[in-house]
Each structure stands twice: as structure tokens, then as C-alpha cells.
Amino acid sequence: MIKDVIVVGAGPVGLMLAGELRLGGADVAVYEKLPAASGESRGVGFTRRAAEVFDQRGLLERFGEVEWAQGHFGGVRIDFGKLADNHFSVRGIPQFQTEEILEGWLRELGVTVHRSHEVTGYRQTADKVTVWFDGPGGPGEETARYLVGCDGARSLVRSLAGIDFPGWGATRGMYMADVVGSGIRPRPIGERVPGGMVMAFNLQSGVDRIVIHDENLRPHEDRSTLRFTEIADAWQRMTGESIHHAEVRWISSFTDTTRQASTYRVGRVFLAGDAAHIHMPAGAQGMSVGVQDAVNLGWKLAADIAGWAPAGLLDSYHSERHPVGQLLMRNTRAQTRLYLSGDEMEPLREVMRDLVQIPAVARHLAGTVSGLDVRYDMGAADHPQTGLRLSPDLVLRRVGGGPVRVGELLHPGRPVLVVAGTGSGDSGVARAADGWSDRVDVVTGTWASARAGDQAVPEAVLLRPDGYVAWAAPSRYSLTEALERWFGRPQPAVPAAGDRHAAVS
Ligand SMILES: Cc1cc2nc3c(=O)[nH]c(=O)nc-3n(C[C@H](O)[C@H](O)[C@H](O)COP(=O)(O)OP(=O)(O)OC[C@H]3O[C@@H](n4cnc5c(N)ncnc54)[C@H](O)[C@@H]3O)c2cc1C
């Protein structure tokens, strides 16, 4: 028996993708070279859209009480509190905690993560991919219909697929350390000091994350020689404070290298997460965007495996996510310059501080860093919500049921048609999806509020499993066409005697 999908890498992106595939009914295996979770706290939170994506699968509550954080663009503060939509990000969650939660979810879904299994190569043919690995029992191989490289910045899957990784090499180096008992004061969005920038914030009870940009520090990719004294010396040089006495939990360094895979798909092989894009960690975006890659790809691959994917669905992964990666590179490069350049950037920072007072500018920049401004091309559309995500916080009062949040409607990872208008045509809208009842859920009710952020709520809305609006009413465009475009051909009609709508059709 061949697998449906092999995922290489059990970082946050590979784990999320495996869960999405399983929800869609695919038989998936994850191969990870590390014997246990890395325990690294690289990422310290996630963007609003990543929080929403976790919420859509019932995972956000597993993080417990989270700290919602204000945003900035390259150190220029944006007042999220003044915006109609909720752009607040989540802070203070070390990446290993996100990975633990996702791996726990996979255990519940019955997905095996093969740890201590390093993928060493693969070969794809017209209908399958054979993957070779080195595991505890020696070399082995497994075959699947598809392979996804979620194997990080130095992706083997990417290089063996011959996919270019163009971009910009490192020009700056940064230090980071997680320490206990440093006694320093917080500088949550960074503070300019002569010769660079320093940042310090509480990561989790008692642990502080410090980040240093020293303009004279050359980027060094080899972290093996890095010692805490080097970091503590730099902190003292730049702030006058000593942190040499602090207890060290983790140290690392990173650069502003920015690259993006030229394509996210070659035949049966796909890339997601850092394997597809790397950049300076500005605004907690890397893992967040990678997790959204996974949520975009998962249901499409699962649909292909289940046999109902319409033509072109798999290619829409690249056409939807590659532009998001391009904008990610653009915004992180812009933020890096704004944030880390010297005094010569101060006039531009002042102009930016003025500009973010204009509501439209604040909304635009907030949408960029939160991920809420992602809009996919859904074809002919005339409703302002089409292509955007629908807020998971919207509440629907169900006919014959209690109130339910949009986020909860998406927990099963299936497409949903919500019919929430009061017009006489509503039952017709619901019936239009009859032919897709094996894959599209239909829910009817009324919205508890008239607005979603700064938009009026749609009277009816067709949601993809990733939470994006494929069709919304009122619209002069056909719901049936949207159903076919995203969810394939309808099932053959049920014989008249069993037709539950015979009386009204
Ligand atoms: C200092 C810093 C701070 C950051 N802060 C944030 C933040 O706050 N928020 C945020 O969203 N992002 C942040 N990021 C970015 C984030 O850490 C990455 O984007 C994220 O780890 C990418 O996840 P991934 O699953 O794609 O790759 P990875 O996390 O790199 O996982 C790849 C996995 O693949 C495995 N692997 C590799 N090769 C093989 C092989 N051949 N066989 C088997 N397994 C293999 C690796 O062992 C690894 O477990 C930060 C990054 C840095 C450096």
C-alpha cells in the first residue's frame, strides 16, 4: 500500500500540513530527522491570521490564556486598537510549544511522526514519489502519491527538485538569547542605541528574550562557535548594562538573508514554510505564513486524493501562495531597513510615524503584518468579501441550534455554505449545494451582528476549508459555478423517490 502523502520535516509547518491532510481523509506520514522536538524557541508568537487559522481547527484554545500584542511596522507603532478588525497578534509562545500542541493534535488524528528518520533522496514518476531515508533500523524507502518538503531553509526536497532559491544574501547579523534573571528592563518593540538596536521582552514566566543588532557585527552563519559571553559583551557595550550573570536557556544568531523558491510545485513535489521562503524575522511572520501555506495546500491535496478536486486546484497552491511569499519578502526587507538602519533613516521614520496616524495607512500596514489582507483570486466576483478570509469570530444563530462561531464551523476542515439572509430565496441558495452534500456542509441561521470588521456581513457565504470566501451574496455571479470551481463536479442526482426536495423543486 502506498501512502497518499509523505511530509518531510516536523517543524510547525510540516505538523500543520499533516493535520490538514488527515482531516481531509488522506493517509499521511511525517519524516523528521531529529530524535525529539528541538526545544528551540525561535518563534515567540504568531500573527493574527495564524491565530485565526489555529482557531479554525479548535487549536487556539490549547495555548491557554494568550497575550495579545500591539503591532508595528519596522518599529513604527501601529495602534491596532483603533482599527475595526482585530489585528492583534499572539506573543510569548515559544515555538516549541506550538510544535508540541500540533504534534499532540496529530497523535489524536492518528498521524505517525517518524522521528530519527532523515530523508536522503527521492525520485518522482508520473504517478508516485519514492522517498529514501536513513532511520534507526538503517536505510529504507517509502512510496507515496505526493511529497511535500517542509524541511526548512536548507531544504533537501527543494534542491533535489532543482528549484531555484533566488533572493538576497546576508548583510546584517543579529544575536539573540533567552535568559533568566537578567534584571534588565523590557524594550518590547526595540530601542535604538548608539551603534544599533536592542530589544528585550518577557517570553514566558521568568524567561526574557533579548535581541541585539550591532551595526558592526558581520553576519555569521556558523552558530556552533557562538558563546553567551559574546552576546553579553555586546549588550553591555550597547546599553551599559551587564547580563553576564544571567542564567542562559538558549542562544542563537540570525541574519537578514531573504530568498524565495521560484516555484512551490514540481509535478508531485511541493514546498511549504521556510523551504519556500526565508527572511528576517520581522513581525513574527515566518512560521505564521508557513502555517498558512500548509492550510492552503492541505485541503487541496486531500481533495485530489479523495478524487473530487477540479482541474487546476493543485496549481492554485503556487498561484495563491507564491505572491503572498513575495509580499512577505518585500515587507520584511522594508521593515529591516526602517528598523535597523542608523540615524540616516530617522527622517523617514518620522514621516512613517505621521503616516500611520492616517486610518487608511494604519489599516494597510496592519493588514500586511497581521496577514488579514490576503485576498485570493476567486474569479468573477462582485461582493467585497470575496477572496478575503471571513472572521472566525462572527457568530451565527443557527436555525434549530445554538449560536456558533464561524471558526467552529470550520473545525472539521470542510467547505461550508452559510445561509444567513432573511430573503425568500434563502432555501434556494441552500438547495444549490445539494449536489455537493458529500463534501460541503450547509448551515442556516442569522448573523448576531450586522458587520464583520468594516464590512457588512454577507447574506450567504461559501467558505473554503481554509476560511477564505469563495462566493458571497448578494451577488450576480452564480453559486453553482463557485461550487464547481472549488469543489468539483456535483454528485449524480438522487432518484426522484428519494429526493428530499422533490416537493419544492
Ligand atoms: C530568531 C527568530 C525568531 C523568529 N520568530 C518568529 C516568530 O515570532 N513568529 C513566526 O511566525 N516566525 C518566527 N520565526 C520564523 C520561524 O522560526 C520559521 O519560519 C519556522 O520555524 C518555519 O517552520 P518550518 O516548519 O517551515 O521549518 P523548520 O521549523 O525549520 O522545520 C523543518 C524541520 O525539517 C527537519 N528536516 C530538515 N531536513 C530534513 C530531512 N532531510 N529529513 C527529515 N527531516 C528534515 C528539521 O529537523 C526540522 O525539524 C523566527 C525565526 C528566527 C530565526
Coordinates of N, CA, C and O and ligand atoms in Angstrom, one line a residue, residues 8-15 31-34 38 41-47 50 90 93 95 99 115 117-120 150-157 176 209 211 223 250 252-254 272-275 277 279 281 283-290, ligand 1:
V8 N 8.1 15.9 4.7 CA 9.4 15.8 5.2 C 9.6 17.0 6.1 O 9.4 18.2 5.7
G9 N 9.8 16.8 7.4 CA 10.0 17.8 8.4 C 8.8 18.0 9.4 O 7.7 18.1 8.9
A10 N 9.2 17.9 10.7 CA 8.1 18.0 11.7 C 8.3 19.3 12.4 O 8.2 19.4 13.7
G11 N 8.6 20.4 11.7 CA 8.5 21.7 12.2 C 7.1 22.1 12.3 O 6.2 21.3 11.9
P12 N 6.8 23.4 12.6 CA 5.4 23.8 12.7 C 4.6 23.6 11.4 O 3.4 23.2 11.4
V13 N 5.3 23.8 10.3 CA 4.6 23.8 9.0 C 4.3 22.3 8.6 O 3.1 22.0 8.2
G14 N 5.3 21.4 8.7 CA 5.0 20.0 8.4 C 3.9 19.4 9.3 O 3.1 18.7 8.8
L15 N 3.9 19.8 10.6 CA 2.9 19.3 11.5 C 1.5 19.8 11.1 O 0.6 19.0 11.1
Y31 N 8.2 12.4 8.1 CA 9.6 12.0 8.4 C 10.4 13.2 8.9 O 10.4 14.3 8.4
E32 N 11.0 13.0 10.1 CA 11.8 14.0 10.8 C 13.1 13.5 11.2 O 13.2 12.4 11.9
K33 N 14.2 14.2 10.9 CA 15.5 13.7 11.2 C 15.8 13.8 12.7 O 16.6 13.0 13.2
L34 N 15.3 14.7 13.4 CA 15.6 14.9 14.8 C 14.9 13.8 15.7 O 13.8 13.5 15.4
S38 N 13.0 19.9 18.8 CA 14.2 20.7 19.0 C 14.2 21.4 20.3 O 15.3 21.7 20.9
S41 N 13.3 28.0 20.8 CA 12.2 29.0 21.0 C 12.4 30.0 19.9 O 12.2 31.2 20.2
R42 N 12.8 29.6 18.7 CA 13.0 30.6 17.7 C 11.8 31.6 17.6 O 11.9 32.8 17.9
G43 N 10.7 31.1 17.2 CA 9.5 32.0 17.1 C 8.9 32.2 18.5 O 9.0 31.4 19.3
V44 N 8.4 33.4 18.7 CA 7.9 33.8 20.0 C 6.4 34.2 20.0 O 5.9 34.8 20.9
G45 N 5.8 33.8 18.9 CA 4.4 34.2 18.8 C 3.9 34.0 17.3 O 4.7 33.5 16.5
F46 N 2.7 34.5 17.1 CA 2.2 34.4 15.7 C 1.3 35.5 15.4 O 0.8 36.2 16.3
T47 N 1.1 35.7 14.1 CA 0.2 36.8 13.7 C -1.2 36.6 13.9 O -1.6 35.4 14.2
A50 N -2.5 33.8 11.7 CA -2.1 32.4 12.1 C -3.0 32.0 13.3 O -3.4 30.9 13.5
V90 N -0.3 37.2 18.7 CA -0.1 36.5 19.9 C 1.4 36.5 20.2 O 2.2 36.3 19.4
I93 N 4.7 32.9 23.1 CA 4.5 31.5 22.9 C 5.8 31.0 22.2 O 6.0 31.2 21.0
Q95 N 8.3 28.8 20.2 CA 7.9 27.9 19.0 C 7.7 26.4 19.4 O 6.9 25.7 18.9
E99 N 4.8 23.7 18.5 CA 5.1 22.4 17.9 C 4.5 21.2 18.7 O 3.9 20.3 18.2
R115 N 10.3 9.9 13.8 CA 11.5 10.7 14.2 C 12.7 9.8 14.0 O 12.7 8.6 13.8
H117 N 14.4 9.8 11.4 CA 14.4 9.4 10.0 C 14.8 10.6 9.1 O 14.0 11.5 9.0
E118 N 16.0 10.5 8.6 CA 16.4 11.6 7.8 C 16.2 11.2 6.3 O 16.7 10.2 5.8
V119 N 15.5 12.0 5.6 CA 15.2 11.8 4.2 C 16.5 12.1 3.4 O 17.1 13.2 3.6
T120 N 16.9 11.2 2.6 CA 18.2 11.4 1.9 C 18.0 11.6 0.4 O 19.0 12.0 -0.3
C150 N 8.7 20.2 3.9 CA 8.5 21.2 4.9 C 9.8 21.2 5.8 O 9.8 21.1 7.0
D151 N 10.9 21.0 5.0 CA 12.2 20.7 5.7 C 13.1 21.9 5.8 O 14.3 21.8 5.9
G152 N 12.5 23.1 6.0 CA 13.2 24.3 6.4 C 14.1 24.9 5.4 O 14.1 24.6 4.2
A153 N 14.9 25.9 5.8 CA 15.6 26.8 4.9 C 16.6 26.1 4.0 O 16.8 26.5 2.9
R154 N 17.2 25.1 4.5 CA 18.2 24.4 3.7 C 17.6 23.1 3.1 O 18.2 22.1 2.8
S155 N 16.3 23.2 2.7 CA 15.5 22.1 2.2 C 16.2 21.2 1.1 O 16.6 21.7 0.1
L156 N 16.3 19.9 1.5 CA 16.8 18.9 0.5 C 15.8 18.7 -0.6 O 16.2 18.5 -1.7
V157 N 14.6 18.7 -0.2 CA 13.5 18.4 -1.1 C 13.6 19.5 -2.2 O 13.5 19.2 -3.4
M176 N 20.7 36.7 19.5 CA 19.5 36.5 20.4 C 19.9 35.6 21.5 O 20.7 34.7 21.4
R209 N 13.6 37.2 26.4 CA 14.2 37.1 25.1 C 14.9 38.4 24.8 O 14.3 39.5 24.9
V211 N 17.4 40.5 22.0 CA 17.9 40.6 20.6 C 18.7 41.8 20.5 O 18.4 42.9 21.0
R223 N 26.7 29.0 13.8 CA 26.3 29.3 15.2 C 27.1 28.5 16.2 O 27.0 28.7 17.3
W250 N 19.0 29.6 26.0 CA 19.2 29.3 24.6 C 19.9 30.5 24.0 O 19.5 31.6 24.3
S252 N 21.4 32.1 20.1 CA 21.5 31.9 18.6 C 21.8 33.2 17.9 O 21.9 34.2 18.6
S253 N 22.0 33.1 16.6 CA 22.2 34.3 15.9 C 21.5 34.1 14.5 O 21.2 33.0 14.2
F254 N 21.2 35.2 13.9 CA 20.5 35.1 12.6 C 20.8 36.3 11.7 O 21.5 37.2 12.2
A272 N 6.6 24.0 1.3 CA 5.9 24.9 2.2 C 6.8 25.4 3.3 O 7.7 24.7 3.7
G273 N 6.4 26.6 3.8 CA 7.2 27.1 5.0 C 8.5 27.6 4.6 O 8.7 28.1 3.5
D274 N 9.5 27.5 5.5 CA 10.8 28.0 5.3 C 11.5 27.3 4.1 O 12.4 27.9 3.5
A275 N 11.1 26.2 3.7 CA 11.6 25.6 2.5 C 11.3 26.4 1.3 O 12.0 26.4 0.3
H277 N 10.4 29.9 1.6 CA 10.7 31.4 1.8 C 11.4 31.6 3.1 O 11.0 31.1 4.2
H279 N 13.5 34.9 5.4 CA 13.6 36.4 5.5 C 13.9 36.7 7.0 O 13.9 35.8 7.8
P281 N 13.3 37.8 10.6 CA 12.1 37.6 11.5 C 11.6 39.0 12.0 O 11.8 39.3 13.1
G283 N 8.3 41.0 12.8 CA 6.9 41.0 13.0 C 6.3 39.6 13.1 O 5.1 39.4 12.8
A284 N 7.1 38.6 13.5 CA 6.6 37.2 13.8 C 5.8 36.6 12.7 O 4.8 36.1 12.8
Q285 N 6.4 36.7 11.5 CA 5.7 36.3 10.3 C 6.1 35.0 9.7 O 5.3 34.4 9.0
G286 N 7.3 34.5 9.9 CA 7.8 33.3 9.2 C 7.0 32.1 9.4 O 6.4 31.5 8.4
M287 N 6.9 31.7 10.6 CA 6.1 30.5 10.9 C 4.6 30.7 10.6 O 3.9 29.8 10.1
S288 N 4.2 31.9 10.9 CA 2.8 32.2 10.6 C 2.4 32.1 9.2 O 1.4 31.5 8.8
V289 N 3.3 32.6 8.3 CA 3.0 32.5 6.8 C 3.1 31.0 6.4 O 2.3 30.5 5.6
G290 N 4.1 30.3 7.0 CA 4.3 28.9 6.6 C 3.1 28.0 7.0 O 2.6 27.2 6.3
Ligands
LIG1 C1 15.2 34.5 15.7 C2 14.0 34.1 15.0 C3 12.8 34.4 15.5 C4 11.6 34.1 14.9 N1 10.4 34.5 15.4 C5 9.3 34.1 14.8 C6 8.0 34.5 15.3 O1 7.9 35.1 16.4 N2 6.9 34.1 14.7 C7 6.9 33.4 13.5 O2 5.9 33.2 12.9 N3 8.1 33.0 13.0 C8 9.3 33.3 13.6 N4 10.5 32.9 13.1 C9 10.5 32.1 11.9 C10 10.2 30.6 12.2 O3 11.1 30.2 13.2 C11 10.3 29.8 11.0 O4 9.6 30.4 9.9 C12 9.7 28.4 11.2 O5 10.5 27.6 12.0 C13 9.5 27.7 9.9 O6 8.9 26.4 10.1 P1 9.1 25.2 9.1 O7 8.3 24.1 9.7 O8 8.9 25.6 7.7 O9 10.7 24.9 9.2 P2 11.6 24.4 10.5 O10 11.0 24.9 11.7 O11 13.0 24.7 10.1 O12 11.4 22.8 10.5 C14 12.0 22.0 9.5 C15 12.1 20.6 10.0 O13 12.6 19.7 9.0 C16 13.5 18.8 9.5 N5 14.3 18.3 8.4 C17 15.2 19.1 7.6 N6 15.8 18.3 6.7 C18 15.3 17.0 6.9 C19 15.5 15.8 6.2 N7 16.3 15.7 5.2 N8 14.8 14.7 6.7 C20 14.0 14.8 7.7 N9 13.7 15.9 8.4 C21 14.4 17.0 8.0 C22 14.3 19.7 10.5 O14 14.9 18.9 11.5 C23 13.1 20.5 11.2 O15 12.5 19.9 12.3 C24 11.7 33.3 13.7 C25 12.9 32.9 13.2 C26 14.0 33.2 13.9 C27 15.4 32.8 13.3

